[in-house]
PDB file of C-alpha atoms in Angstrom:
ATOM      1  CA  UNK A   1     -65.941  21.623  55.716  1.00  0.00           C
ATOM      2  CA  UNK A   2     -63.117  19.209  56.402  1.00  0.00           C
ATOM      3  CA  UNK A   3     -60.178  19.813  54.036  1.00  0.00           C
ATOM      4  CA  UNK A   4     -61.096  23.414  53.390  1.00  0.00           C
ATOM      5  CA  UNK A   5     -58.216  25.896  53.288  1.00  0.00           C
ATOM      6  CA  UNK A   6     -58.233  29.468  54.506  1.00  0.00           C
ATOM      7  CA  UNK A   7     -57.923  32.061  51.722  1.00  0.00           C
ATOM      8  CA  UNK A   8     -57.073  35.732  52.296  1.00  0.00           C
ATOM      9  CA  UNK A   9     -58.556  38.667  50.392  1.00  0.00           C
ATOM     10  CA  UNK A  10     -56.176  39.874  47.643  1.00  0.00           C
ATOM     11  CA  UNK A  11     -57.963  42.955  46.339  1.00  0.00           C
ATOM     12  CA  UNK A  12     -54.976  44.241  44.362  1.00  0.00           C
ATOM     13  CA  UNK A  13     -54.347  40.765  42.869  1.00  0.00           C
ATOM     14  CA  UNK A  14     -50.594  40.779  43.548  1.00  0.00           C
ATOM     15  CA  UNK A  15     -50.586  37.253  44.998  1.00  0.00           C
ATOM     16  CA  UNK A  16     -50.510  38.443  48.596  1.00  0.00           C
ATOM     17  CA  UNK A  17     -53.578  38.696  50.803  1.00  0.00           C
ATOM     18  CA  UNK A  18     -54.441  40.446  54.048  1.00  0.00           C
ATOM     19  CA  UNK A  19     -55.632  39.055  57.331  1.00  0.00           C
ATOM     20  CA  UNK A  20     -59.080  39.906  58.575  1.00  0.00           C
ATOM     21  CA  UNK A  21     -61.017  39.046  55.423  1.00  0.00           C
ATOM     22  CA  UNK A  22     -60.865  35.311  54.840  1.00  0.00           C
ATOM     23  CA  UNK A  23     -62.935  32.537  53.362  1.00  0.00           C
ATOM     24  CA  UNK A  24     -62.692  28.793  53.758  1.00  0.00           C
ATOM     25  CA  UNK A  25     -62.888  26.747  50.589  1.00  0.00           C
ATOM     26  CA  UNK A  26     -61.366  23.675  48.975  1.00  0.00           C
ATOM     27  CA  UNK A  27     -60.337  25.618  45.865  1.00  0.00           C
ATOM     28  CA  UNK A  28     -58.782  29.094  45.741  1.00  0.00           C
ATOM     29  CA  UNK A  29     -61.535  31.602  44.991  1.00  0.00           C
ATOM     30  CA  UNK A  30     -60.924  34.519  42.611  1.00  0.00           C
ATOM     31  CA  UNK A  31     -59.508  37.563  44.417  1.00  0.00           C
ATOM     32  CA  UNK A  32     -58.003  35.545  47.260  1.00  0.00           C
ATOM     33  CA  UNK A  33     -54.460  34.398  48.089  1.00  0.00           C
ATOM     34  CA  UNK A  34     -53.071  31.554  50.182  1.00  0.00           C
ATOM     35  CA  UNK A  35     -51.204  33.959  52.521  1.00  0.00           C
ATOM     36  CA  UNK A  36     -51.761  37.130  54.537  1.00  0.00           C
ATOM     37  CA  UNK A  37     -48.395  38.800  53.911  1.00  0.00           C
ATOM     38  CA  UNK A  38     -49.561  41.969  52.074  1.00  0.00           C
ATOM     39  CA  UNK A  39     -49.061  45.248  53.931  1.00  0.00           C
ATOM     40  CA  UNK A  40     -51.127  47.347  51.470  1.00  0.00           C
ATOM     41  CA  UNK A  41     -53.819  45.441  49.608  1.00  0.00           C
ATOM     42  CA  UNK A  42     -54.774  48.586  47.734  1.00  0.00           C
ATOM     43  CA  UNK A  43     -51.456  48.806  45.862  1.00  0.00           C
ATOM     44  CA  UNK A  44     -50.353  45.903  43.666  1.00  0.00           C
ATOM     45  CA  UNK A  45     -46.751  47.158  43.593  1.00  0.00           C
ATOM     46  CA  UNK A  46     -46.527  46.925  47.397  1.00  0.00           C
ATOM     47  CA  UNK A  47     -45.950  43.384  48.635  1.00  0.00           C
ATOM     48  CA  UNK A  48     -43.191  41.193  50.118  1.00  0.00           C
ATOM     49  CA  UNK A  49     -41.708  40.478  46.663  1.00  0.00           C
ATOM     50  CA  UNK A  50     -41.498  44.149  45.637  1.00  0.00           C
ATOM     51  CA  UNK A  51     -38.266  46.102  45.465  1.00  0.00           C
ATOM     52  CA  UNK A  52     -37.881  48.878  48.018  1.00  0.00           C
ATOM     53  CA  UNK A  53     -37.862  52.358  46.452  1.00  0.00           C
ATOM     54  CA  UNK A  54     -37.141  55.841  47.790  1.00  0.00           C
ATOM     55  CA  UNK A  55     -40.760  56.969  48.012  1.00  0.00           C
ATOM     56  CA  UNK A  56     -41.711  57.102  51.709  1.00  0.00           C
ATOM     57  CA  UNK A  57     -43.567  53.766  51.336  1.00  0.00           C
ATOM     58  CA  UNK A  58     -42.767  50.347  52.787  1.00  0.00           C
ATOM     59  CA  UNK A  59     -42.739  48.743  49.315  1.00  0.00           C
ATOM     60  CA  UNK A  60     -41.482  45.320  50.415  1.00  0.00           C
ATOM     61  CA  UNK A  61     -43.610  44.969  53.569  1.00  0.00           C
ATOM     62  CA  UNK A  62     -40.688  44.576  55.975  1.00  0.00           C
ATOM     63  CA  UNK A  63     -41.832  47.384  58.324  1.00  0.00           C
ATOM     64  CA  UNK A  64     -39.031  49.672  57.129  1.00  0.00           C
ATOM     65  CA  UNK A  65     -39.338  52.620  54.755  1.00  0.00           C
ATOM     66  CA  UNK A  66     -36.723  53.702  52.197  1.00  0.00           C
ATOM     67  CA  UNK A  67     -33.901  51.405  53.255  1.00  0.00           C
ATOM     68  CA  UNK A  68     -30.383  52.010  51.970  1.00  0.00           C
ATOM     69  CA  UNK A  69     -30.712  49.120  49.508  1.00  0.00           C
ATOM     70  CA  UNK A  70     -33.637  50.746  47.667  1.00  0.00           C
ATOM     71  CA  UNK A  71     -33.371  50.279  43.904  1.00  0.00           C
ATOM     72  CA  UNK A  72     -33.209  54.027  43.320  1.00  0.00           C
ATOM     73  CA  UNK A  73     -31.054  54.968  46.323  1.00  0.00           C
ATOM     74  CA  UNK A  74     -28.301  57.476  45.571  1.00  0.00           C
ATOM     75  CA  UNK A  75     -24.559  57.166  46.037  1.00  0.00           C
ATOM     76  CA  UNK A  76     -23.225  59.701  48.523  1.00  0.00           C
ATOM     77  CA  UNK A  77     -19.553  60.719  48.931  1.00  0.00           C
ATOM     78  CA  UNK A  78     -17.979  61.513  52.309  1.00  0.00           C
ATOM     79  CA  UNK A  79     -17.050  65.218  52.342  1.00  0.00           C
ATOM     80  CA  UNK A  80     -14.652  65.736  55.239  1.00  0.00           C
ATOM     81  CA  UNK A  81     -13.630  69.275  54.245  1.00  0.00           C
ATOM     82  CA  UNK A  82     -17.207  70.371  53.439  1.00  0.00           C
ATOM     83  CA  UNK A  83     -16.350  71.811  50.008  1.00  0.00           C
ATOM     84  CA  UNK A  84     -19.222  70.103  48.178  1.00  0.00           C
ATOM     85  CA  UNK A  85     -17.035  67.327  46.746  1.00  0.00           C
ATOM     86  CA  UNK A  86     -16.430  64.023  48.476  1.00  0.00           C
ATOM     87  CA  UNK A  87     -13.977  61.178  48.373  1.00  0.00           C
ATOM     88  CA  UNK A  88     -14.597  58.529  45.698  1.00  0.00           C
ATOM     89  CA  UNK A  89     -13.224  55.914  48.095  1.00  0.00           C
ATOM     90  CA  UNK A  90     -15.643  56.663  50.959  1.00  0.00           C
ATOM     91  CA  UNK A  91     -19.191  56.235  49.714  1.00  0.00           C
ATOM     92  CA  UNK A  92     -22.532  55.065  51.005  1.00  0.00           C
ATOM     93  CA  UNK A  93     -25.879  54.375  49.395  1.00  0.00           C
ATOM     94  CA  UNK A  94     -29.042  55.884  50.852  1.00  0.00           C
ATOM     95  CA  UNK A  95     -32.335  57.467  49.880  1.00  0.00           C
ATOM     96  CA  UNK A  96     -31.639  60.621  51.897  1.00  0.00           C
ATOM     97  CA  UNK A  97     -28.368  62.532  52.115  1.00  0.00           C
ATOM     98  CA  UNK A  98     -26.440  61.451  55.225  1.00  0.00           C
ATOM     99  CA  UNK A  99     -24.688  64.004  57.416  1.00  0.00           C
ATOM    100  CA  UNK A 100     -21.181  64.904  56.108  1.00  0.00           C
ATOM    101  CA  UNK A 101     -21.911  63.423  52.649  1.00  0.00           C
ATOM    102  CA  UNK A 102     -22.438  65.072  49.276  1.00  0.00           C
ATOM    103  CA  UNK A 103     -23.761  63.901  45.930  1.00  0.00           C
ATOM    104  CA  UNK A 104     -20.550  64.959  44.126  1.00  0.00           C
ATOM    105  CA  UNK A 105     -17.407  62.822  44.154  1.00  0.00           C
ATOM    106  CA  UNK A 106     -14.023  63.554  42.640  1.00  0.00           C
ATOM    107  CA  UNK A 107     -12.300  65.312  45.533  1.00  0.00           C
ATOM    108  CA  UNK A 108      -8.561  64.591  45.261  1.00  0.00           C
ATOM    109  CA  UNK A 109      -7.743  65.900  48.760  1.00  0.00           C
ATOM    110  CA  UNK A 110     -10.701  65.811  51.107  1.00  0.00           C
ATOM    111  CA  UNK A 111      -8.679  67.412  53.889  1.00  0.00           C
ATOM    112  CA  UNK A 112      -8.304  70.735  52.019  1.00  0.00           C
ATOM    113  CA  UNK A 113     -11.396  72.613  50.902  1.00  0.00           C
ATOM    114  CA  UNK A 114      -9.175  74.610  48.517  1.00  0.00           C
ATOM    115  CA  UNK A 115      -8.492  71.448  46.470  1.00  0.00           C
ATOM    116  CA  UNK A 116     -11.514  70.160  44.547  1.00  0.00           C
ATOM    117  CA  UNK A 117     -12.702  69.791  40.938  1.00  0.00           C
ATOM    118  CA  UNK A 118     -14.034  73.398  40.908  1.00  0.00           C
ATOM    119  CA  UNK A 119     -10.854  74.965  42.320  1.00  0.00           C
ATOM    120  CA  UNK A 120      -8.466  77.108  40.315  1.00  0.00           C
ATOM    121  CA  UNK A 121      -4.961  75.753  39.919  1.00  0.00           C
ATOM    122  CA  UNK A 122      -2.338  77.827  41.758  1.00  0.00           C
ATOM    123  CA  UNK A 123       1.421  77.560  42.077  1.00  0.00           C
ATOM    124  CA  UNK A 124       1.778  75.444  45.200  1.00  0.00           C
ATOM    125  CA  UNK A 125       3.048  72.071  43.934  1.00  0.00           C
ATOM    126  CA  UNK A 126      -0.411  70.465  44.532  1.00  0.00           C
ATOM    127  CA  UNK A 127      -3.166  69.331  42.226  1.00  0.00           C
ATOM    128  CA  UNK A 128      -5.702  71.988  43.246  1.00  0.00           C
ATOM    129  CA  UNK A 129      -8.296  71.223  40.542  1.00  0.00           C
ATOM    130  CA  UNK A 130      -8.125  67.403  40.841  1.00  0.00           C
ATOM    131  CA  UNK A 131      -7.171  66.759  37.206  1.00  0.00           C
ATOM    132  CA  UNK A 132      -4.049  64.738  38.107  1.00  0.00           C
ATOM    133  CA  UNK A 133      -1.693  67.551  37.002  1.00  0.00           C
ATOM    134  CA  UNK A 134       0.217  69.872  39.301  1.00  0.00           C
ATOM    135  CA  UNK A 135       0.457  73.647  38.770  1.00  0.00           C
ATOM    136  CA  UNK A 136      -0.660  73.475  35.121  1.00  0.00           C
ATOM    137  CA  UNK A 137      -2.467  76.595  33.920  1.00  0.00           C
ATOM    138  CA  UNK A 138      -1.947  78.188  37.328  1.00  0.00           C
ATOM    139  CA  UNK A 139      -3.310  81.683  37.573  1.00  0.00           C
ATOM    140  CA  UNK A 140      -0.449  82.997  39.680  1.00  0.00           C
ATOM    141  CA  UNK A 141       2.513  82.097  37.481  1.00  0.00           C
ATOM    142  CA  UNK A 142       5.457  84.468  37.406  1.00  0.00           C
ATOM    143  CA  UNK A 143       7.441  85.769  34.464  1.00  0.00           C
ATOM    144  CA  UNK A 144      11.128  84.778  34.454  1.00  0.00           C
ATOM    145  CA  UNK A 145      13.854  86.345  32.319  1.00  0.00           C
ATOM    146  CA  UNK A 146      16.785  84.612  30.662  1.00  0.00           C
ATOM    147  CA  UNK A 147      20.079  85.438  32.359  1.00  0.00           C
ATOM    148  CA  UNK A 148      22.558  84.040  29.840  1.00  0.00           C
ATOM    149  CA  UNK A 149      25.499  85.980  31.273  1.00  0.00           C
ATOM    150  CA  UNK A 150      24.672  85.191  34.940  1.00  0.00           C
ATOM    151  CA  UNK A 151      24.882  88.827  35.992  1.00  0.00           C
ATOM    152  CA  UNK A 152      21.645  88.706  38.020  1.00  0.00           C
ATOM    153  CA  UNK A 153      19.583  90.611  35.450  1.00  0.00           C
ATOM    154  CA  UNK A 154      17.340  88.981  32.877  1.00  0.00           C
ATOM    155  CA  UNK A 155      16.709  89.721  29.216  1.00  0.00           C
ATOM    156  CA  UNK A 156      13.182  91.126  28.700  1.00  0.00           C
ATOM    157  CA  UNK A 157      13.073  89.725  25.162  1.00  0.00           C
ATOM    158  CA  UNK A 158      13.526  86.107  26.378  1.00  0.00           C
ATOM    159  CA  UNK A 159      10.892  85.178  28.966  1.00  0.00           C
ATOM    160  CA  UNK A 160       9.203  82.085  30.409  1.00  0.00           C
ATOM    161  CA  UNK A 161       6.043  81.985  32.496  1.00  0.00           C
ATOM    162  CA  UNK A 162       6.119  79.340  35.201  1.00  0.00           C
ATOM    163  CA  UNK A 163       5.539  78.669  38.871  1.00  0.00           C
ATOM    164  CA  UNK A 164       9.245  78.062  39.491  1.00  0.00           C
ATOM    165  CA  UNK A 165      12.159  79.645  37.658  1.00  0.00           C
ATOM    166  CA  UNK A 166      13.448  77.369  34.863  1.00  0.00           C
ATOM    167  CA  UNK A 167      17.195  76.766  34.726  1.00  0.00           C
ATOM    168  CA  UNK A 168      18.976  79.861  33.388  1.00  0.00           C
ATOM    169  CA  UNK A 169      16.075  82.198  34.194  1.00  0.00           C
ATOM    170  CA  UNK A 170      15.609  84.690  37.020  1.00  0.00           C
ATOM    171  CA  UNK A 171      12.857  86.994  38.329  1.00  0.00           C
ATOM    172  CA  UNK A 172      14.873  90.232  37.966  1.00  0.00           C
ATOM    173  CA  UNK A 173      14.607  91.920  34.549  1.00  0.00           C
ATOM    174  CA  UNK A 174      16.662  94.788  33.176  1.00  0.00           C
ATOM    175  CA  UNK A 175      19.744  93.263  31.534  1.00  0.00           C
ATOM    176  CA  UNK A 176      21.018  95.760  29.010  1.00  0.00           C
ATOM    177  CA  UNK A 177      23.699  93.486  27.612  1.00  0.00           C
TER     178      UNK A 177
END
């Protein structure tokens, strides 16, 4: 009839119908929508107003699956040195792990695989374990002996453990006086 509108089947009742199953009527019939924008009329959570999620489904009906702006997409950290920790300043968001990215940030020097949050601190004047301290608790510290008389031999009863000899200390022990 004149003035009738076309209504599209909306089986999942999400407000979006599908083409191919229409009726003409003056008033909107139950189970029908005024558009044919739904891409899956069997799933109410899938429609043009839905948020995209990382689930191998085109949730928002834009012909793309699991876009980087999905609500549950992960943050990935660029891992140049491939040590399992990436740079906090070079990130991307994606559903799937991109090449050269990791899910762990916190790498303080992404050019050296020996420097990362899981590394042991060593005496090398670098922050190996990414805790913003240099050479603290290093496993390769040396023992230095006080040389109060500057004779080149240290006192075994007065020692310091450090990466570098403190003032007044030397590596050679054996001072008898």
